[in-house]
Short mmCIF file of C-alpha atoms and ligand atoms in Angstrom, two decimals:
data_model
loop_
_atom_site.label_atom_id
_atom_site.label_comp_id
_atom_site.label_asym_id
_atom_site.label_seq_id
_atom_site.Cartn_x
_atom_site.Cartn_y
_atom_site.Cartn_z
CA MET A 121 -14.07 -6.69 -20.59
CA ILE A 122 -11.15 -6.61 -18.16
CA THR A 123 -11.78 -4.30 -15.14
CA PHE A 124 -8.69 -2.99 -13.49
CA ALA A 125 -9.03 -1.75 -9.84
CA LEU A 126 -6.84 1.37 -8.80
CA PRO A 127 -6.68 3.80 -6.25
CA LYS A 128 -6.35 7.58 -6.73
CA GLY A 129 -3.15 9.62 -5.74
CA ARG A 130 0.42 8.35 -5.63
CA ILE A 131 -0.23 4.63 -7.18
CA PHE A 132 -2.30 5.92 -9.76
CA ASP A 133 0.11 8.54 -10.98
CA GLU A 134 3.10 6.00 -11.01
CA ILE A 135 0.95 3.25 -12.77
CA MET A 136 0.19 5.51 -15.85
CA PRO A 137 3.47 5.43 -17.48
CA LEU A 138 3.62 1.60 -17.00
CA LEU A 139 -0.10 1.51 -18.62
CA ASP A 140 0.99 3.65 -21.26
CA ALA A 141 4.10 1.54 -22.12
CA ALA A 142 1.30 -1.49 -22.19
CA GLY A 143 -0.70 0.43 -24.65
CA ILE A 144 -3.25 1.58 -22.47
CA ARG A 145 -4.15 5.24 -22.13
CA VAL A 146 -6.83 6.60 -19.72
CA SER A 147 -9.63 8.52 -21.03
CA GLU A 148 -10.21 10.80 -17.76
CA ASP A 149 -8.38 12.13 -15.05
CA PRO A 150 -9.85 10.58 -11.80
CA GLU A 151 -8.86 13.63 -9.89
CA LYS A 152 -10.97 15.74 -12.10
CA THR A 153 -14.11 13.70 -12.61
CA ARG A 154 -16.65 12.07 -10.12
CA LYS A 155 -17.12 9.21 -12.42
CA LEU A 156 -15.82 6.03 -10.73
CA ILE A 157 -15.49 3.91 -13.90
CA ILE A 158 -13.14 5.30 -16.39
CA GLY A 159 -12.90 4.03 -20.15
CA THR A 160 -9.35 3.57 -21.63
CA SER A 161 -8.19 3.57 -25.32
CA ARG A 162 -8.66 -0.22 -25.23
CA PRO A 163 -12.58 -0.73 -25.40
CA ASP A 164 -12.23 -4.14 -23.58
CA VAL A 165 -10.19 -2.35 -20.63
CA ARG A 166 -11.85 -0.20 -18.00
CA LEU A 167 -10.64 1.35 -14.67
CA VAL A 168 -12.50 1.44 -11.40
CA ILE A 169 -11.23 3.83 -8.89
CA VAL A 170 -11.60 2.65 -5.37
CA ARG A 171 -9.84 3.21 -1.95
CA ALA A 172 -6.47 1.91 -1.72
CA SER A 173 -7.67 -0.82 1.25
CA ASP A 174 -10.71 -1.66 -0.97
CA VAL A 175 -8.35 -2.75 -3.98
CA PRO A 176 -7.67 -6.33 -2.56
CA THR A 177 -11.34 -6.86 -1.64
CA TYR A 178 -12.59 -5.97 -5.38
CA VAL A 179 -9.95 -8.24 -6.86
CA GLN A 180 -10.74 -11.24 -4.56
CA HIS A 181 -14.47 -11.14 -4.97
CA GLY A 182 -14.24 -10.47 -8.66
CA GLY A 183 -15.46 -6.97 -8.63
CA ALA A 184 -12.18 -6.31 -10.65
CA ASP A 185 -10.01 -8.78 -12.38
CA LEU A 186 -6.93 -7.16 -11.12
CA GLY A 187 -5.68 -4.17 -9.49
CA VAL A 188 -2.58 -2.28 -8.04
CA VAL A 189 -2.02 -2.21 -4.07
CA GLY A 190 0.66 -1.24 -1.91
CA LYS A 191 2.18 -4.32 -0.11
CA ASP A 192 1.24 -2.43 3.06
CA THR A 193 -2.29 -2.70 2.15
CA LEU A 194 -1.92 -6.24 0.95
CA LEU A 195 -0.33 -7.45 4.12
CA GLU A 196 -3.24 -6.12 6.14
CA HIS A 197 -5.59 -7.91 3.97
CA GLY A 198 -3.82 -11.03 4.02
CA GLY A 199 -3.75 -11.63 0.35
CA ASP A 200 -6.22 -14.67 0.40
CA GLY A 201 -7.43 -15.55 -2.93
CA LEU A 202 -5.14 -13.24 -4.93
CA TYR A 203 -2.27 -13.88 -7.15
CA GLU A 204 0.52 -11.44 -6.82
CA PRO A 205 2.53 -11.95 -9.97
CA LEU A 206 4.39 -8.64 -10.05
CA ASP A 207 6.30 -6.30 -7.91
CA LEU A 208 5.76 -2.83 -10.00
CA ASN A 209 8.56 -1.26 -8.10
CA ILE A 210 6.40 2.00 -7.71
CA ALA A 211 4.89 3.93 -4.72
CA LYS A 212 8.45 2.95 -3.11
CA CYS A 213 8.63 3.70 0.73
CA ARG A 214 9.38 2.00 4.18
CA MET A 215 7.23 0.70 6.84
CA SER A 216 8.96 1.92 9.85
CA VAL A 217 8.62 2.69 13.72
CA ALA A 218 8.95 6.07 14.68
CA VAL A 219 8.90 7.92 18.05
CA ARG A 220 9.06 11.57 19.48
CA ARG A 221 12.84 12.66 19.21
CA ASP A 222 13.00 12.72 23.28
CA PHE A 223 11.69 8.98 23.48
CA ASP A 224 14.52 6.33 24.25
CA TYR A 225 13.09 3.72 22.24
CA ALA A 226 16.01 1.44 22.71
CA ASP A 227 15.88 1.89 26.43
CA ALA A 228 12.28 1.04 26.72
CA VAL A 229 12.65 -2.20 24.60
CA LYS A 230 15.89 -3.35 26.75
CA GLN A 231 13.85 -2.57 29.97
CA GLY A 232 10.96 -4.70 28.66
CA SER A 233 8.37 -1.88 29.13
CA ARG A 234 5.02 -2.25 27.35
CA ILE A 235 5.17 0.34 24.55
CA ARG A 236 2.09 1.90 23.30
CA VAL A 237 2.14 1.67 19.35
CA ALA A 238 -0.33 3.48 17.10
CA THR A 239 -0.97 2.42 13.63
CA LYS A 240 -3.18 1.86 10.83
CA TYR A 241 -1.15 -1.56 10.22
CA ILE A 242 -2.31 -3.69 13.13
CA ARG A 243 -1.25 -6.92 11.55
CA THR A 244 2.33 -6.00 10.35
CA ALA A 245 2.97 -4.26 13.67
CA ARG A 246 1.90 -7.26 15.87
CA ASP A 247 4.08 -9.56 13.74
CA HIS A 248 7.06 -7.38 13.89
CA PHE A 249 7.01 -6.74 17.66
CA ALA A 250 6.16 -10.59 18.21
CA ASP A 251 9.24 -11.60 16.07
CA LYS A 252 11.46 -9.16 18.18
CA GLY A 253 9.80 -10.23 21.71
CA VAL A 254 8.84 -6.52 22.09
CA HIS A 255 5.89 -6.08 24.36
CA VAL A 256 3.31 -3.65 22.82
CA ASP A 257 -0.39 -2.26 23.36
CA LEU A 258 -1.46 -1.66 19.76
CA ILE A 259 -3.76 1.25 19.19
CA LYS A 260 -5.84 1.23 15.92
CA LEU A 261 -5.93 4.72 13.82
CA TYR A 262 -7.15 5.46 10.32
CA GLY A 263 -5.15 8.32 9.62
CA SER A 264 -2.58 11.11 11.02
CA MET A 265 -0.44 8.51 13.07
CA GLU A 266 2.19 11.10 13.48
CA LEU A 267 -0.13 12.96 15.90
CA ALA A 268 -0.42 10.02 18.34
CA PRO A 269 3.00 10.48 20.02
CA LEU A 270 2.66 14.19 20.09
CA THR A 271 -0.63 14.09 21.98
CA GLY A 272 0.38 11.28 24.38
CA LEU A 273 -2.06 8.68 22.67
CA ALA A 274 0.97 6.35 21.89
CA ASP A 275 4.88 6.15 22.66
CA ALA A 276 5.52 4.96 18.86
CA ILE A 277 3.92 4.72 15.68
CA VAL A 278 3.96 2.14 12.91
CA ASP A 279 3.81 4.16 9.27
CA LEU A 280 5.14 4.48 6.09
CA VAL A 281 7.97 6.81 5.45
CA SER A 282 8.88 8.02 2.06
CA THR A 283 11.16 11.34 2.04
CA GLY A 284 11.02 11.44 6.15
CA ASN A 285 9.77 14.99 5.72
CA THR A 286 6.58 14.21 7.71
CA LEU A 287 8.41 12.69 10.52
CA LYS A 288 10.86 15.56 10.54
CA ALA A 289 8.13 18.19 10.67
CA ASN A 290 6.46 16.71 13.70
CA ASP A 291 9.76 16.15 15.42
CA LEU A 292 9.79 12.51 15.12
CA VAL A 293 12.50 10.00 14.17
CA ALA A 294 12.32 6.65 12.58
CA VAL A 295 14.15 3.97 14.92
CA GLU A 296 13.43 0.80 13.08
CA GLU A 297 12.44 -0.13 9.50
CA ILE A 298 10.11 -2.97 9.33
CA MET A 299 10.34 -3.53 5.66
CA PRO A 300 10.63 -1.83 2.40
CA ILE A 301 7.16 -1.40 0.39
CA THR A 302 6.41 -1.14 -3.18
CA ALA A 303 3.15 -1.53 -5.13
CA ARG A 304 2.01 -5.02 -6.36
CA LEU A 305 -0.04 -6.11 -9.25
CA VAL A 306 -2.73 -8.32 -7.90
CA VAL A 307 -4.91 -10.80 -9.91
CA ASN A 308 -8.19 -12.71 -9.39
CA PRO A 309 -7.21 -16.36 -10.13
CA GLY A 310 -10.68 -17.42 -11.60
CA ALA A 311 -10.59 -14.06 -13.90
CA LEU A 312 -7.16 -15.24 -15.23
CA LYS A 313 -8.35 -18.65 -16.00
CA LEU A 314 -11.46 -17.46 -18.02
CA LYS A 315 -9.86 -14.32 -19.59
CA ARG A 316 -6.21 -15.33 -19.85
CA ALA A 317 -5.97 -14.54 -23.72
CA ALA A 318 -6.72 -11.07 -22.90
CA MET A 319 -5.25 -10.63 -19.32
CA GLN A 320 -1.86 -12.41 -19.78
CA PRO A 321 -0.62 -10.20 -22.53
CA LEU A 322 -1.41 -7.24 -20.14
CA ILE A 323 0.38 -8.78 -17.27
CA ASP A 324 3.38 -9.62 -19.37
CA ALA A 325 3.33 -5.96 -20.80
CA LEU A 326 3.19 -4.34 -17.48
CA GLY A 327 6.11 -6.72 -16.47
CA HIS A 328 8.20 -5.66 -19.19
CA ALA A 329 7.49 -2.03 -18.73
CA THR A 330 8.62 -2.36 -15.11
CA GLN A 331 11.86 -4.28 -15.94
CA ALA A 332 12.50 -1.58 -18.61
CA GLY A 333 12.11 0.77 -15.93
CA VAL A 334 9.64 2.94 -17.65
CA CYS A 335 8.78 4.60 -14.23
P1 AMP B 274 7.07 11.42 3.84
O1 AMP B 274 6.75 12.74 4.25
O2 AMP B 274 7.33 11.54 2.27
O3 AMP B 274 8.11 10.50 4.39
O4 AMP B 274 5.83 10.52 3.69
C1 AMP B 274 5.01 10.17 4.80
C2 AMP B 274 3.41 10.34 4.53
O5 AMP B 274 3.21 9.85 3.45
C3 AMP B 274 2.95 9.41 5.88
O6 AMP B 274 1.73 9.96 6.28
C4 AMP B 274 2.74 7.91 5.17
O7 AMP B 274 1.60 7.33 5.59
C5 AMP B 274 2.53 8.54 3.74
N1 AMP B 274 3.12 7.79 2.65
C6 AMP B 274 4.47 7.59 2.29
N2 AMP B 274 4.58 6.79 1.27
C7 AMP B 274 3.48 6.23 1.01
C8 AMP B 274 2.98 5.26 0.02
N3 AMP B 274 3.67 4.64 -0.85
N4 AMP B 274 1.45 5.04 0.03
C9 AMP B 274 0.74 5.68 0.80
N5 AMP B 274 1.25 6.62 1.97
C10 AMP B 274 2.29 6.86 1.88
#
């Protein structure tokens, strides 16, 4: 049995055409069932539906053989004990720094002021501002980062930006792009060794579907 860890939402929706191209059809919609283990058209492949931030942990510790996770989440996890064989080129967005429209970020950086930054992505933010030599106080949040500059909790946020509509709706502007983000295939190396005959063709098929631009 091959166990594939997937989060619900955008990654799930965007991986479906790739799985389809790899000959795997999903038997149930995770948005419509309370089941956490979902069968597929292949009796030897099942999906486990987990939180995005739990995907690397499931794969690292063998609760799943492989999984799909955003590079954002993978960087925070650290990627220890995981192979990352494929950039699936789905769930594309940018990790960005954003501030209130009336906050002069460039000036604050130039003055060497301490900038209060709210984010879910502490590790990525710490590395980014350290590289730039910008002094920051990081504030960990678990959601709705956009609210932090509006309430005075922080001067800036580090968050994912896709269309930019959320920033715009909250009178925020992106002032720096930290990196482009896409979803990655992650694999448990031990599982790959043990089940290579079944897993490698699946990884190759996903790779071909990605290159063919199925999504
Ligand atoms: P948007 O309004 O399209 O720029 O999307 C921004 C909101 O969606 C923010 O709250 C982000 O945290 C979230 N978001 C954007 N892209 C992604 C992604 N690829 N994965 C997870 N969350 C995302």
